[in-house]
Coordinates of C-alpha atoms in Angstrom, one line a residue:
M200 CA 100.4 80.6 169.4
K201 CA 96.5 81.6 168.2
R202 CA 96.1 85.4 167.6
R203 CA 92.8 86.3 169.4
S204 CA 90.7 89.1 167.5
F205 CA 89.1 91.7 169.9
F206 CA 85.9 91.1 167.9
Q207 CA 85.0 87.7 168.2
V208 CA 81.3 86.8 166.7
P209 CA 79.7 84.2 169.0
Q210 CA 80.9 86.9 172.0
V211 CA 79.8 90.1 170.5
L212 CA 77.0 89.5 168.4
P213 CA 74.2 89.2 171.3
T214 CA 75.5 92.4 172.9
V215 CA 75.3 94.2 169.5
V216 CA 71.6 92.8 168.6
L217 CA 70.9 94.0 172.8
L218 CA 72.4 97.6 172.0
S219 CA 70.8 97.8 168.9
V220 CA 67.0 96.9 170.3
V221 CA 67.5 98.9 173.4
L222 CA 68.5 102.5 171.0
G223 CA 65.9 101.4 168.3
L224 CA 63.2 101.7 171.1
S225 CA 64.5 104.6 172.6
L226 CA 64.0 107.0 169.6
S227 CA 61.3 109.1 169.4
S228 CA 59.8 110.8 166.6
A229 CA 61.2 114.1 164.8
F230 CA 59.3 117.1 163.9
A231 CA 62.0 119.3 162.5
T232 CA 62.5 121.4 159.7
N233 CA 65.5 123.1 158.2
G234 CA 64.0 126.4 159.4
Y235 CA 62.9 129.0 156.6
F236 CA 65.3 127.4 154.2
R237 CA 64.8 124.4 152.3
H238 CA 67.0 120.8 152.5
G239 CA 67.6 121.1 149.0
Y240 CA 66.6 122.9 145.5
G241 CA 65.5 120.7 142.8
T242 CA 63.9 117.4 143.1
K243 CA 67.3 115.5 142.9
N244 CA 68.8 117.6 145.7
K245 CA 66.0 117.3 147.9
G246 CA 66.0 113.6 147.4
L247 CA 69.8 114.1 148.6
A248 CA 68.3 115.6 151.9
G249 CA 70.8 118.7 151.8
A250 CA 74.2 116.5 150.9
G251 CA 73.8 117.6 147.2
V252 CA 75.8 120.7 148.3
A253 CA 78.8 118.5 147.2
L254 CA 77.5 116.6 144.4
P255 CA 76.2 118.7 141.3
L256 CA 73.4 117.4 139.3
N257 CA 71.8 120.4 137.8
T258 CA 71.9 123.9 137.5
L259 CA 70.4 124.3 141.1
I260 CA 73.7 123.5 142.5
A261 CA 74.1 127.3 142.2
V262 CA 71.6 127.8 145.2
T263 CA 74.0 126.4 147.4
N264 CA 77.5 125.6 145.8
P265 CA 77.7 128.0 142.7
A266 CA 81.6 126.6 142.3
G267 CA 79.6 123.3 141.2
M268 CA 78.1 124.9 137.7
V269 CA 81.4 124.3 135.9
F270 CA 81.2 120.6 136.5
I271 CA 77.7 120.0 135.1
G272 CA 78.2 121.0 131.9
R273 CA 75.7 122.6 129.3
R274 CA 72.2 122.2 130.8
Y275 CA 68.9 123.7 131.0
D276 CA 66.5 122.4 134.1
I277 CA 63.2 123.6 134.6
G278 CA 60.7 122.1 138.0
F279 CA 58.4 123.1 140.4
S280 CA 57.6 121.9 144.2
L281 CA 54.5 121.5 146.0
F282 CA 54.8 122.9 149.4
N283 CA 52.0 122.1 152.0
P284 CA 53.2 122.2 155.4
N285 CA 50.8 121.9 158.4
R286 CA 50.4 125.0 159.7
E287 CA 48.5 124.8 163.2
Y288 CA 49.1 126.1 167.0
T289 CA 48.2 124.6 170.2
V290 CA 47.4 126.7 173.5
K291 CA 47.6 124.6 176.5
G292 CA 46.8 126.7 179.9
S293 CA 44.1 129.1 180.6
P294 CA 45.1 132.0 181.0
S295 CA 48.1 131.5 178.4
G296 CA 49.3 134.9 178.6
F297 CA 51.8 136.7 180.9
P298 CA 49.5 138.0 183.9
G299 CA 48.2 141.4 183.1
T300 CA 48.1 140.4 179.4
F301 CA 45.3 138.6 177.3
G302 CA 45.9 135.1 176.8
L303 CA 44.8 132.8 173.9
T304 CA 42.0 130.5 174.4
P305 CA 43.3 126.9 175.0
G306 CA 43.1 124.7 171.9
T307 CA 44.3 123.8 168.5
V308 CA 44.1 126.1 165.9
D309 CA 44.6 125.2 162.0
S310 CA 45.5 127.5 159.4
D311 CA 43.0 127.8 156.5
A312 CA 46.2 128.2 154.1
K313 CA 46.4 126.4 150.9
P314 CA 49.4 124.2 149.7
F315 CA 51.8 126.5 147.0
F316 CA 54.0 125.8 144.2
I317 CA 57.5 127.1 144.3
P318 CA 59.4 127.2 141.0
A319 CA 62.9 126.3 140.2
L320 CA 64.9 126.8 136.9
G321 CA 68.2 127.3 135.7
A322 CA 70.9 127.3 132.6
N323 CA 74.5 126.7 132.2
W324 CA 76.6 127.3 129.4
M325 CA 80.0 126.2 129.5
I326 CA 82.6 129.3 128.0
D327 CA 85.7 126.9 127.9
E328 CA 86.6 123.6 129.2
N329 CA 87.4 125.5 132.8
S330 CA 84.8 127.9 132.9
S331 CA 80.9 128.3 132.9
L332 CA 78.4 130.6 133.2
G333 CA 75.1 130.4 134.4
I334 CA 71.8 131.4 135.9
S335 CA 69.4 130.2 138.5
V336 CA 66.0 131.2 139.3
F337 CA 64.4 129.8 142.3
G338 CA 61.7 130.3 145.0
N339 CA 61.6 130.3 148.4
G340 CA 58.4 130.1 150.5
G341 CA 57.2 131.0 154.0
M342 CA 54.5 129.0 155.9
N343 CA 52.0 130.8 154.2
T344 CA 49.2 131.1 157.3
T345 CA 45.7 132.2 157.6
Y346 CA 44.0 132.0 161.1
P347 CA 40.3 132.9 161.6
S348 CA 39.6 136.5 163.3
S349 CA 38.3 135.2 166.5
T350 CA 41.8 133.3 167.1
F351 CA 43.7 137.0 168.2
F352 CA 40.7 139.1 169.5
G353 CA 40.5 140.8 166.5
S354 CA 37.8 141.5 163.4
T355 CA 39.9 140.5 160.7
P356 CA 41.7 137.1 160.0
T357 CA 45.5 137.0 160.4
G358 CA 48.3 135.4 159.1
V359 CA 51.5 135.8 156.5
D360 CA 52.0 135.3 153.0
L361 CA 55.5 135.7 151.7
S362 CA 56.8 134.5 148.9
Q363 CA 60.1 135.3 147.2
L364 CA 61.9 134.8 144.2
F365 CA 65.8 134.6 143.6
I366 CA 67.7 135.4 140.1
G367 CA 71.3 134.1 140.7
V368 CA 73.7 134.5 137.8
T369 CA 77.0 132.5 138.4
Y370 CA 80.7 132.0 137.1
A371 CA 82.6 129.3 137.9
R372 CA 86.0 128.0 137.1
K373 CA 88.2 125.4 137.7
F374 CA 91.4 125.8 139.1
A375 CA 93.0 122.3 139.3
G376 CA 92.8 119.2 137.3

């Protein structure tokens, strides 16, 4: 007796193709970020889109997984990122505020803030084959906005300029083979 396969190519292929086309056409653009924190720290980890937490590639692994330092050996890293997000807001409807409050003028307002650099550097030294001592220095930046004074009914420009620099000292040890 001939055994039948559940997935027979001639019967399933048109259904799979049709389902793939329908799903592909139903997708929309995603304008998402990882909030205030970055997807990865350092060029290699940014390229992994956050999966670098499980794959130690450089001394910036200490930012997301300090235990990974023991797997990278003795090394030194330095780099920077250019951060240039689009900063704007759009107000629809007039008045835009809750009744009894001042509303914002309808329209789109762009921030005058410029791009900025975010540094990253680190070093790792092996104490023995199962333990290491490292240091990682990395920056975290905000959205750094500058809006004109007429935007919020004030006489001076408004915005935020948030910059942080973190220094992390790490001791890591392997416990199993």
